[in-house]
Coordinates of C-alpha atoms in Angstrom, one line a residue:
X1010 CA 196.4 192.1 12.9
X1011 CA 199.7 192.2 14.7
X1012 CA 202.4 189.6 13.3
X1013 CA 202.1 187.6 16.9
X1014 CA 198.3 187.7 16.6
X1015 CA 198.4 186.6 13.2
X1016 CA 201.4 183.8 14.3
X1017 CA 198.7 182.7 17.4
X1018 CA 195.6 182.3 15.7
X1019 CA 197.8 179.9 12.5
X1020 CA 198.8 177.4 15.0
X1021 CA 195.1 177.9 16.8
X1022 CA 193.9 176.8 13.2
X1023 CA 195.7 173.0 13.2
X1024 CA 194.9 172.5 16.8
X1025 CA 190.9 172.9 16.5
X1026 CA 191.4 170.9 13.3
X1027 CA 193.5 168.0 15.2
X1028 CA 190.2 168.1 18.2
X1029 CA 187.8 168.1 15.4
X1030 CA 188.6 165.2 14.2
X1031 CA 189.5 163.3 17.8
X1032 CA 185.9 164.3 18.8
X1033 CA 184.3 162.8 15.4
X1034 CA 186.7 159.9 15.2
X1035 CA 185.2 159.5 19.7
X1036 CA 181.8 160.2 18.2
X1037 CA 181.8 157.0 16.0
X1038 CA 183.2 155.0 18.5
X1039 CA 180.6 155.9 21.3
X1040 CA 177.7 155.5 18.7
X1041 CA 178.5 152.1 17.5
X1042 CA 178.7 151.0 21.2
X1043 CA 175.5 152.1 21.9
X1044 CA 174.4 150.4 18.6
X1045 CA 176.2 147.1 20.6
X1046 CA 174.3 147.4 23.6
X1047 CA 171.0 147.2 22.2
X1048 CA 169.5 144.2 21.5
X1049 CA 170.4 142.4 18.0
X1050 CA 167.8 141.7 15.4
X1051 CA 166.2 138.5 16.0
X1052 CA 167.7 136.2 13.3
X1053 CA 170.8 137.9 13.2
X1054 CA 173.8 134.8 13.6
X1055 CA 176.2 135.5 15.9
X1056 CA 178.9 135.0 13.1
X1057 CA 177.6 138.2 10.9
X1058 CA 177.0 140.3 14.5
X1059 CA 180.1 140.1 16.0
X1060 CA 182.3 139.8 12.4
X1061 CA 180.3 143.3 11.5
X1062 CA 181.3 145.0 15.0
X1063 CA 184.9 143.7 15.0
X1064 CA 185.3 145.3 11.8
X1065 CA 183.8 148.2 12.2
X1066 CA 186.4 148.5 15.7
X1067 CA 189.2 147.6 14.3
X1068 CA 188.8 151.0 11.8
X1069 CA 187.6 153.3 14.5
X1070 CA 190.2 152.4 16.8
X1071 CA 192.7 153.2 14.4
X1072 CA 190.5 156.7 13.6
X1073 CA 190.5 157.6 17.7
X1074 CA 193.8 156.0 18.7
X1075 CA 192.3 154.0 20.6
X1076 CA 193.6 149.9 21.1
X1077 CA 190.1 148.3 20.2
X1078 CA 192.3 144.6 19.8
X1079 CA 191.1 143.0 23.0
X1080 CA 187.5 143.8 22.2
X1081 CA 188.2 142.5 18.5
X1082 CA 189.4 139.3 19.3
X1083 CA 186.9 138.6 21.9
X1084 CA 184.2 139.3 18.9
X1085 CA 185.8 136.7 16.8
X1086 CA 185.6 133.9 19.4
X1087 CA 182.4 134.9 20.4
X1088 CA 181.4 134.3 16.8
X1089 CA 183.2 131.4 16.4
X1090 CA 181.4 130.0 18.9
X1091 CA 178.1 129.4 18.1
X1092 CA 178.8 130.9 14.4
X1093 CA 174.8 130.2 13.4
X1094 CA 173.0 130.6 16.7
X1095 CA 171.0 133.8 17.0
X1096 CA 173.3 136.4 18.6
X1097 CA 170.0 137.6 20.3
X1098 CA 170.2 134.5 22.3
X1099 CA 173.3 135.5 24.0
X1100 CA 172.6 139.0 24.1
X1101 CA 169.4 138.1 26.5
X1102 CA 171.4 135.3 28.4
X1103 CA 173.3 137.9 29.6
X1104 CA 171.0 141.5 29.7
X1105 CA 167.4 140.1 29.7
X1106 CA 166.5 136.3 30.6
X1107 CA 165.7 136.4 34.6
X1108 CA 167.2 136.2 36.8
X1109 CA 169.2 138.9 34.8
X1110 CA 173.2 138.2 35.3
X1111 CA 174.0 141.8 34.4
X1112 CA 171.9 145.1 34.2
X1113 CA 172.5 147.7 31.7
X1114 CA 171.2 150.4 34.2
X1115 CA 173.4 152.2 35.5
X1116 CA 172.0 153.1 38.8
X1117 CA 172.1 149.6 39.9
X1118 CA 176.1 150.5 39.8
X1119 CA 176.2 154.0 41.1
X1120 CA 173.3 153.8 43.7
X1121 CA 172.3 150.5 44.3
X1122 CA 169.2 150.5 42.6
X1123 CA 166.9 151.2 40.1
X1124 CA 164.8 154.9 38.4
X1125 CA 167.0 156.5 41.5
X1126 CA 168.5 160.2 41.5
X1127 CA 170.9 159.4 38.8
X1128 CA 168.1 158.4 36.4
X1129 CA 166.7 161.9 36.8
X1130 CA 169.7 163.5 36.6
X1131 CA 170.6 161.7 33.1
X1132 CA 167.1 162.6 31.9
X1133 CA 167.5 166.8 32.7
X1134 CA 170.8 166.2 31.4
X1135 CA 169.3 164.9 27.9
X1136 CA 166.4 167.7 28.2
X1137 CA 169.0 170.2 28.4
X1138 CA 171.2 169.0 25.4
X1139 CA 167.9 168.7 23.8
X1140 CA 168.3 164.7 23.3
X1141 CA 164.9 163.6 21.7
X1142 CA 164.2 160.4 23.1
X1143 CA 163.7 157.2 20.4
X1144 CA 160.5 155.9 21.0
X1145 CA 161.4 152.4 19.2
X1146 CA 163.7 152.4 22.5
X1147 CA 162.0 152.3 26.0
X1148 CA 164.2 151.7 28.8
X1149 CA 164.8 153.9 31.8
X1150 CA 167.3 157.1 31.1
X1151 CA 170.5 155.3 32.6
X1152 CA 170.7 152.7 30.1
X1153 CA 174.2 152.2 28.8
X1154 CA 173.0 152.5 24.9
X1155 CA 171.0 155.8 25.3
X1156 CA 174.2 157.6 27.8
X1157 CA 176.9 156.5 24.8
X1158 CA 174.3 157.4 22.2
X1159 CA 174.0 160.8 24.1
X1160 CA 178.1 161.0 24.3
X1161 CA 178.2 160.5 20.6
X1162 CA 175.8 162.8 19.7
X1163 CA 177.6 165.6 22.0
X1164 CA 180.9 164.9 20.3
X1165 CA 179.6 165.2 16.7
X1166 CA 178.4 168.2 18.0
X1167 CA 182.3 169.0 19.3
X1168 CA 183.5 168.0 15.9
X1169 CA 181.4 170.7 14.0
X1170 CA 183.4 173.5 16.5
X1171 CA 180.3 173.2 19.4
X1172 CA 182.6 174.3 22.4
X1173 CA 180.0 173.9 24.8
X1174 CA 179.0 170.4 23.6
X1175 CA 182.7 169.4 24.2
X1176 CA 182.8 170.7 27.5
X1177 CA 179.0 169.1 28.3
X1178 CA 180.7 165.5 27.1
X1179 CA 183.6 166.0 29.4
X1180 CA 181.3 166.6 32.5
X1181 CA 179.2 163.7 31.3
X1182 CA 181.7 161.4 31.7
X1183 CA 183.2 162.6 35.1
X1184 CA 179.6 162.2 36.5
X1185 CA 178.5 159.5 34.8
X1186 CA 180.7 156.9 32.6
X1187 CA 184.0 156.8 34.7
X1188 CA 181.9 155.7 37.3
X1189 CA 179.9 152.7 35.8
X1190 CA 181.9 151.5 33.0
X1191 CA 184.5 149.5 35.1
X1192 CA 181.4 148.1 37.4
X1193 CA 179.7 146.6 33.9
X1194 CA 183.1 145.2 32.8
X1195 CA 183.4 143.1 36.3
X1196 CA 179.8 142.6 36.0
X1197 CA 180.4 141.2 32.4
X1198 CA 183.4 139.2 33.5
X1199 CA 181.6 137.4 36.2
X1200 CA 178.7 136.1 34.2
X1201 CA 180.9 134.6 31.5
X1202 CA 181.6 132.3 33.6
X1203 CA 177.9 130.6 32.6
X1204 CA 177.4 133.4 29.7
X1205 CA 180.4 133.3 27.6
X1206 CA 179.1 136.3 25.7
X1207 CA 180.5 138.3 28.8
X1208 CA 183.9 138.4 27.8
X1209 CA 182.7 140.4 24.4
X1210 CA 180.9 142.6 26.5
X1211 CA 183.4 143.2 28.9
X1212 CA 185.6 144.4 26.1
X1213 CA 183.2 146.7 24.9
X1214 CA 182.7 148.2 28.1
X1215 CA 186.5 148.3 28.4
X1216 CA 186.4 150.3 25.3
X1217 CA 183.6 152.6 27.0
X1218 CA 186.0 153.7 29.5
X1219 CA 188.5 153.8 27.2
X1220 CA 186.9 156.4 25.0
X1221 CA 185.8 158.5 28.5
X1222 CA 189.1 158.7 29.3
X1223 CA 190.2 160.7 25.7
X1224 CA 187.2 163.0 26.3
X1225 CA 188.0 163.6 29.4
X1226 CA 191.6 164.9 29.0

């Protein structure tokens, strides 16, 4: 191999090391939001939910160099808020108890409504990826936990050297996550008004589009 070759492919080497890493560091950040957006177990306290999450932000924003500090410190007050009460009581004040204050479908955001075009085009683009579906999960395909579970899983995929999985999780987010994540933080922000759990929500859909934006670069 010529000397330049040689010289090209050395300092190729520490780049695809340096993305590695950024797409595994992403990878655990977008898979512990899903985990967020799902609802809690039933007798978990807010106290140990939101203490867990904050801590477990605070070391993967450091990992993805990414500021996780607003989302953290609405956590904390969340928690110390109602330290012993269920968090699963706030969870559905905001995402379940009708009338529901905020949807976690997407299409509600992007079209207007519900099981829409969008919906089937998240669902090809999981069959194509070949996303098997949890069953222990049932909610329509633009859910905000199953399209950040789906990001992660396309980045750990980047992380082990998958090209095509990096470029997939780019044109995820161009098509899907920069255009819902902001909507769900306003969303989130409105119905902490009577649902204070909205401003710990709105964080972690701040850090959403946070992440989208370092995947899409």
């Amino acid at each position: 191999m010529p000397s330049a070759q040689r010289a090209s492919a050395s300092a190729a080497r520490p780049e695809a090391a340096a993305a590695a890493r950024e797409a595994g560091a992403l990878a655990e950040l977008f898979l512990t939001l899903a985990a967020a957006f799902v609802p809690p177990p039933a007798e978990m306290p807010a106290r140990e939910w939101c203490s867990a999450l904050a801590a477990d932000l605070e070391e993967l924003g450091e990992a993805a160099a990414i500021d996780t500090a607003e989302a953290v410190a609405r956590l904390h007050e969340s928690a110390a808020a109602a330290p012993d009460a269920p968090w699963l009581v706030e969870y559905s004040g905001l995402f379940l108890v009708p009338p529901v204050r905020v949807t976690l479908n997407t299409g509600v955001y992007l079209e207007g409504g519900l099981a829409g075009v969008s919906a089937q085009m998240l669902a090809r683009c999981y069959a194509a990826a070949g996303l098997e579906r949890n069953e222990r999960f049932r909610d329509l395909p633009d859910h905000v936990a199953i399209q950040l579970e789906f990001l992660g899983a396309l980045l750990e995929r980047a992380s082990r050297g998958d090209a095509e999985a990096a470029a997939m999780a780019a044109e995820f987010v161009a098509s899907f996550v920069d255009h819902w994540a902001e909507p769900l933080r306003d969303a989130c922000l409105r119905a902490a008004a009577v649902a204070p759990a909205g401003h710990a929500f709105a964080a972690l859909a701040d850090l959403a589009r946070a992440g989208a934006e370092r995947v899409a670069r």
